[in-house]
Backbone as XML, in Angstrom:
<?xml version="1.0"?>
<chain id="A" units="angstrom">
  <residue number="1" name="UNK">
    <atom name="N" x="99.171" y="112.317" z="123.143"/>
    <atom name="CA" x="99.902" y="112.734" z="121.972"/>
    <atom name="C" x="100.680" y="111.571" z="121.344"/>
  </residue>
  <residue number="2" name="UNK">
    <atom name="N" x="101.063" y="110.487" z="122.184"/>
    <atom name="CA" x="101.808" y="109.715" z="121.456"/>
    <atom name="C" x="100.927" y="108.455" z="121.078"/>
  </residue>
  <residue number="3" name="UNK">
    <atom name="N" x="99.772" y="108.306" z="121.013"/>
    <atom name="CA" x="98.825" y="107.819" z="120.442"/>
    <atom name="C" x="99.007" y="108.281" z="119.080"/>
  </residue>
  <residue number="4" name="UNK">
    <atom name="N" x="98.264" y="109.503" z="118.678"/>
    <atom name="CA" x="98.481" y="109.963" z="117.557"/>
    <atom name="C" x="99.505" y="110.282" z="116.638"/>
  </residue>
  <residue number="5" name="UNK">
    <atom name="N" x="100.698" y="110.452" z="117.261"/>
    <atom name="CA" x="102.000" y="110.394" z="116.579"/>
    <atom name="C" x="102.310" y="108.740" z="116.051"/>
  </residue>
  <residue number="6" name="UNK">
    <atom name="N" x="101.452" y="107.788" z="116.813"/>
    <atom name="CA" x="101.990" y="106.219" z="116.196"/>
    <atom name="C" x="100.681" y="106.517" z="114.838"/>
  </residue>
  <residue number="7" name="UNK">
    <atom name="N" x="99.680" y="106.863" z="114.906"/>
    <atom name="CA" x="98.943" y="106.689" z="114.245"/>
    <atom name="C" x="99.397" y="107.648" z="113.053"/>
  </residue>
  <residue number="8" name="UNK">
    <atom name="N" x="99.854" y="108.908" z="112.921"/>
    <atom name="CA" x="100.361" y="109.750" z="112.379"/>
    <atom name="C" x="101.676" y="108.642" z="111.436"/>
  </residue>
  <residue number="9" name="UNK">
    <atom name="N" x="102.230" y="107.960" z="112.441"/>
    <atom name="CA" x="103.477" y="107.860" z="112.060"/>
    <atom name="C" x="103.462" y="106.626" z="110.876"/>
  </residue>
  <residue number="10" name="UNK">
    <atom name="N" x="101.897" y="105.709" z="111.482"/>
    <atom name="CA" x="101.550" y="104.440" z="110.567"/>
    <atom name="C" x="101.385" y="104.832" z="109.044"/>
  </residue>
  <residue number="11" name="UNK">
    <atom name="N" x="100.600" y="105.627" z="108.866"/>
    <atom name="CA" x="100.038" y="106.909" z="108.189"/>
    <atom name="C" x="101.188" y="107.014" z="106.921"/>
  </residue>
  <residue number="12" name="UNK">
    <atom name="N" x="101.969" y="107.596" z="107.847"/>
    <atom name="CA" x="102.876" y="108.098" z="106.594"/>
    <atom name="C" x="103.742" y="106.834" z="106.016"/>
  </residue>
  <residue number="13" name="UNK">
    <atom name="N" x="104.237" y="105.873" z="107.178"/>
    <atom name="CA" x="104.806" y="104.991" z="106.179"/>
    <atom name="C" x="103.988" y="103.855" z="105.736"/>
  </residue>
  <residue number="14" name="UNK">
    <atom name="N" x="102.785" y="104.029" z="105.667"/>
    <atom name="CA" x="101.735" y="103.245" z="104.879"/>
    <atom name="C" x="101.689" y="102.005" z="105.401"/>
  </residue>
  <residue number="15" name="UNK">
    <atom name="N" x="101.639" y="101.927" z="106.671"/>
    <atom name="CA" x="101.542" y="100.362" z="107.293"/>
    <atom name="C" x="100.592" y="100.410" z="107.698"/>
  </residue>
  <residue number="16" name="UNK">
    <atom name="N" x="100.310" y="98.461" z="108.004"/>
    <atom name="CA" x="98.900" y="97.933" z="108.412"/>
    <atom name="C" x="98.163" y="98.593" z="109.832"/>
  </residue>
  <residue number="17" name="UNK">
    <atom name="N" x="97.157" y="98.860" z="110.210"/>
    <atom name="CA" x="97.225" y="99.534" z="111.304"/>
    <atom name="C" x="96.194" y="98.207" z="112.057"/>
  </residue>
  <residue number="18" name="UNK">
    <atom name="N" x="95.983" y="97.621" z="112.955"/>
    <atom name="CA" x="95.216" y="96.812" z="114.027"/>
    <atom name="C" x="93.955" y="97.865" z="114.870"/>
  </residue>
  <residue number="19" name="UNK">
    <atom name="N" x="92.380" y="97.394" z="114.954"/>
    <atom name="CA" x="92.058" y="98.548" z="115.870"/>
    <atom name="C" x="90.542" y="96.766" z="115.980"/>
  </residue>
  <residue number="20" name="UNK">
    <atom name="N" x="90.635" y="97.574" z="117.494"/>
    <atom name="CA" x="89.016" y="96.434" z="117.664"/>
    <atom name="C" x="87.807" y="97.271" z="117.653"/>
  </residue>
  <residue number="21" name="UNK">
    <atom name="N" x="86.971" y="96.699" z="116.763"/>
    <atom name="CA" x="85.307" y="97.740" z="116.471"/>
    <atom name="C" x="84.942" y="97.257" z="118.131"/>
  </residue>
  <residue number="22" name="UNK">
    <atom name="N" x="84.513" y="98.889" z="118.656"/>
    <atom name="CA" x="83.958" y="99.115" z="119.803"/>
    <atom name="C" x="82.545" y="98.585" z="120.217"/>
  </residue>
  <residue number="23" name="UNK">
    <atom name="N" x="81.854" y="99.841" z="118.814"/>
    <atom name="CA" x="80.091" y="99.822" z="119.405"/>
    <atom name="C" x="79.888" y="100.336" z="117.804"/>
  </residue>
  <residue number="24" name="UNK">
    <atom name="N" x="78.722" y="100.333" z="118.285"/>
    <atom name="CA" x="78.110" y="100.514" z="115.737"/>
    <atom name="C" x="77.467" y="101.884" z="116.970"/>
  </residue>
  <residue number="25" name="UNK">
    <atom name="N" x="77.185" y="102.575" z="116.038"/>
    <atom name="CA" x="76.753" y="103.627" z="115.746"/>
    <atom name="C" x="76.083" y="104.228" z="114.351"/>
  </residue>
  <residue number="26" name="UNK">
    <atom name="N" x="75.794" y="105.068" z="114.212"/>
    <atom name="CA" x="74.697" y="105.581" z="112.973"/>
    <atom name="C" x="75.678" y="105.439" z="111.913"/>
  </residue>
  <residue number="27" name="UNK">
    <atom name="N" x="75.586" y="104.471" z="110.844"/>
    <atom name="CA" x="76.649" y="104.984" z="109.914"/>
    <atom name="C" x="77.963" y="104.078" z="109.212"/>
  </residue>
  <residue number="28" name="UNK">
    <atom name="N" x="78.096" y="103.227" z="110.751"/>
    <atom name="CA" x="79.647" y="102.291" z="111.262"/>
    <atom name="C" x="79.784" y="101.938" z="112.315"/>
  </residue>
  <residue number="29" name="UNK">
    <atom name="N" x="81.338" y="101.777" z="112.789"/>
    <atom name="CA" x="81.399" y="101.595" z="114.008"/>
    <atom name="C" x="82.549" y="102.634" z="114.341"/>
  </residue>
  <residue number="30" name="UNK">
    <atom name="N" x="82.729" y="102.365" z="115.971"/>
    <atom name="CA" x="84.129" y="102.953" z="116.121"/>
    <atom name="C" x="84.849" y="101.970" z="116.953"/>
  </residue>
  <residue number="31" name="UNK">
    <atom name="N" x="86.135" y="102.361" z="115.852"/>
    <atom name="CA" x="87.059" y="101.338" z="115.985"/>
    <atom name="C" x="88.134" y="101.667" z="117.095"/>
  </residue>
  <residue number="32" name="UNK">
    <atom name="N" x="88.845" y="100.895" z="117.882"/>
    <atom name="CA" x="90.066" y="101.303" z="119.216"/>
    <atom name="C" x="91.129" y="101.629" z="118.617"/>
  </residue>
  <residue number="33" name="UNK">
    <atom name="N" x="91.907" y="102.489" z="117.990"/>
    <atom name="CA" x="93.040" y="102.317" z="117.428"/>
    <atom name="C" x="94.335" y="102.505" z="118.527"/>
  </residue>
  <residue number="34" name="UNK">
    <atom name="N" x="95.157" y="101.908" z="118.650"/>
    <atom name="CA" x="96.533" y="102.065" z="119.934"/>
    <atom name="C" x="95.767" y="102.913" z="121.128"/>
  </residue>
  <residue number="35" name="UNK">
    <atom name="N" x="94.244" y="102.808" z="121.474"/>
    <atom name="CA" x="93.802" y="104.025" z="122.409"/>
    <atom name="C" x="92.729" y="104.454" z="122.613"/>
  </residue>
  <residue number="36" name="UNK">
    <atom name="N" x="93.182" y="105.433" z="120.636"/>
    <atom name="CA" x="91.936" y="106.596" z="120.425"/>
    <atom name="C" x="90.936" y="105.883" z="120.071"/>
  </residue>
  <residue number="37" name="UNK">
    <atom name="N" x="89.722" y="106.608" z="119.918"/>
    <atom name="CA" x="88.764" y="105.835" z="119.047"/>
    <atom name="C" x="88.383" y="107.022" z="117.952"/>
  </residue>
  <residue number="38" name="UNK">
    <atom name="N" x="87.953" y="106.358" z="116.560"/>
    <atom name="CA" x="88.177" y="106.531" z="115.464"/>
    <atom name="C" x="87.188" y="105.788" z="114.788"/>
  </residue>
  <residue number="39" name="UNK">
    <atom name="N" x="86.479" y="106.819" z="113.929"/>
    <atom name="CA" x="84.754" y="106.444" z="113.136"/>
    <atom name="C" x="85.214" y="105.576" z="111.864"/>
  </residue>
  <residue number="40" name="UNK">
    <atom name="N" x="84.424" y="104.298" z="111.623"/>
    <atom name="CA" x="84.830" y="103.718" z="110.472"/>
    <atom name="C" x="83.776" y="103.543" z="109.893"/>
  </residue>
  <residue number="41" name="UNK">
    <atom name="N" x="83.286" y="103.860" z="108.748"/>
    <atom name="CA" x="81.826" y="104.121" z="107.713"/>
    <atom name="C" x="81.898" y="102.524" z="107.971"/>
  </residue>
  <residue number="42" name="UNK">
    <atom name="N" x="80.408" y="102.117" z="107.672"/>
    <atom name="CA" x="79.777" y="101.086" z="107.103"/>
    <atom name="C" x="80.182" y="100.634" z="106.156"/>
  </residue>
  <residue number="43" name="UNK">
    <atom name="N" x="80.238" y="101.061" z="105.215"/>
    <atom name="CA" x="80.661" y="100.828" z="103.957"/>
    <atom name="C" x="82.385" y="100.729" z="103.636"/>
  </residue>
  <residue number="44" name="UNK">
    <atom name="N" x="82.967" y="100.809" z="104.891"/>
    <atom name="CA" x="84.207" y="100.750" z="104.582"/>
    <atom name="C" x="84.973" y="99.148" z="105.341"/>
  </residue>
  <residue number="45" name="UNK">
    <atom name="N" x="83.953" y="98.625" z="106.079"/>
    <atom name="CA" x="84.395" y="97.418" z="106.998"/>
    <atom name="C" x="84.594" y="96.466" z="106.077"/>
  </residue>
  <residue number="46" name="UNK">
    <atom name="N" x="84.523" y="95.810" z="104.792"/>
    <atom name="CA" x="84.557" y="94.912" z="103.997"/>
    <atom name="C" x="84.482" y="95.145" z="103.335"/>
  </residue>
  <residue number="47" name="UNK">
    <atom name="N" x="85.055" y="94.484" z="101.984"/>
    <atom name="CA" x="84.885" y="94.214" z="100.382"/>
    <atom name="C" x="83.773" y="94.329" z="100.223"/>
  </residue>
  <residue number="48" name="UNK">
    <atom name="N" x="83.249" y="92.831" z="100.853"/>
    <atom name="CA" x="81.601" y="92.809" z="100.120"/>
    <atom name="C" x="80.528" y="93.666" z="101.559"/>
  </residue>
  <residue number="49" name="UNK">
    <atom name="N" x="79.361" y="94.154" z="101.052"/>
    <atom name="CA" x="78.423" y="94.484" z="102.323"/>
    <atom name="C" x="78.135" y="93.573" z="103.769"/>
  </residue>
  <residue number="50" name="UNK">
    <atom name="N" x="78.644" y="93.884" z="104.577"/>
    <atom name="CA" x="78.200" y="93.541" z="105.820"/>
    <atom name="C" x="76.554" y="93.787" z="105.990"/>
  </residue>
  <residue number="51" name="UNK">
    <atom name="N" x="75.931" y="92.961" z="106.458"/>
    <atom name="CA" x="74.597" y="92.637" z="106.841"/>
    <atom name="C" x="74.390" y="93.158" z="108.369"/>
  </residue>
  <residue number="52" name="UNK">
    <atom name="N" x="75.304" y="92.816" z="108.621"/>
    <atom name="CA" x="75.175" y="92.631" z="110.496"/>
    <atom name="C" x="76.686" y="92.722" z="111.363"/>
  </residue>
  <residue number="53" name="UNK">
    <atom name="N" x="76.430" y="94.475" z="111.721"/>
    <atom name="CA" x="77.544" y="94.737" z="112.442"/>
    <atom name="C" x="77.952" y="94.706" z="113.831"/>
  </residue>
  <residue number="54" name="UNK">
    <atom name="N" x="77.194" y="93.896" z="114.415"/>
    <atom name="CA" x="76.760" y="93.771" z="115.619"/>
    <atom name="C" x="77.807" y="92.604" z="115.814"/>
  </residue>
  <residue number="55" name="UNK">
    <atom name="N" x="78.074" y="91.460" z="114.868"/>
    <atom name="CA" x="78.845" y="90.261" z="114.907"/>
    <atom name="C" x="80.236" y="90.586" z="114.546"/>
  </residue>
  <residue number="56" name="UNK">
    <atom name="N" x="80.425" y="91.538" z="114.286"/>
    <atom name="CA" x="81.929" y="91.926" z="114.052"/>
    <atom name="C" x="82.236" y="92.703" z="115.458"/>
  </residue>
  <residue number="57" name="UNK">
    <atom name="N" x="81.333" y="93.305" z="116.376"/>
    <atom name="CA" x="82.222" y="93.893" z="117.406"/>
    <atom name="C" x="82.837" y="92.997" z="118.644"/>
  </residue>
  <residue number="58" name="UNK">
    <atom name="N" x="84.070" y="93.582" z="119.205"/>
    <atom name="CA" x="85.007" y="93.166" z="119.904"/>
    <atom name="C" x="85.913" y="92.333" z="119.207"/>
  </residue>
  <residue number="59" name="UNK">
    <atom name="N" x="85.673" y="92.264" z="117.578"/>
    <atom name="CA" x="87.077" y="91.409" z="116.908"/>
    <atom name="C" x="87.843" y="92.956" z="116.286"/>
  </residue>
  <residue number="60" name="UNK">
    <atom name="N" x="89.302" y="92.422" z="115.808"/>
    <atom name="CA" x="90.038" y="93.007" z="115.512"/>
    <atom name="C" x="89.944" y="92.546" z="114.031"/>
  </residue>
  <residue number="61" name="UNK">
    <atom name="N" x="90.299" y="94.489" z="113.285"/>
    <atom name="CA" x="90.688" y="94.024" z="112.232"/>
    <atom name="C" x="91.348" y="95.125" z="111.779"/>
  </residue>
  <residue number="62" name="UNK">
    <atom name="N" x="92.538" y="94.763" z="110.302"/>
    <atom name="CA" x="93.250" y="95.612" z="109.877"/>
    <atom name="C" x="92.939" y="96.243" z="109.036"/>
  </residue>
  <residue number="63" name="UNK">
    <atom name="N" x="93.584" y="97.413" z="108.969"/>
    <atom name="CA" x="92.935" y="98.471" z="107.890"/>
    <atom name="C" x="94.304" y="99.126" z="107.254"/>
  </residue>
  <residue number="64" name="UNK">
    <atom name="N" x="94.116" y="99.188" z="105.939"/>
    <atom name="CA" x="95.479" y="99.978" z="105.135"/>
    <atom name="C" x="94.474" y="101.373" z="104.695"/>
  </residue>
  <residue number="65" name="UNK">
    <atom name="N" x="95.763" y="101.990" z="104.445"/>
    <atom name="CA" x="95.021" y="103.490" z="103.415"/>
    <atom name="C" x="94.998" y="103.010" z="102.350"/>
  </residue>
</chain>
């Protein structure tokens, strides 16, 4: 629960959140956030299109709403 209450809590006051992409899966990857793990579209990992998501896992990266 207190996983999700930090994540809850990032949430509302609109801060940067840190999570490391796990494993790709159909779609994206899933990312570690303080814990949980948590689906991040393809299309949402970068500005421009990622080619190859295989080279982004085990780095960290930040994500805003």
């Amino acid at each position: 629960m207190r996983v999700w209450d930090r994540i809850k809590e990032a949430h509302e006051e609109r801060q940067l959140v840190r999570g490391r992409l796990v494993r790709r899966i159909k779609g994206g990857v899933v990312v570690d956030l303080f814990g949980a793990e948590a689906f991040l579209p393809g299309s949402q990992i970068a500005l421009r299109q990622v080619s190859d998501f295989d080279n982004l896992l085990g780095t960290c990266q930040v994500a805003q709403e």
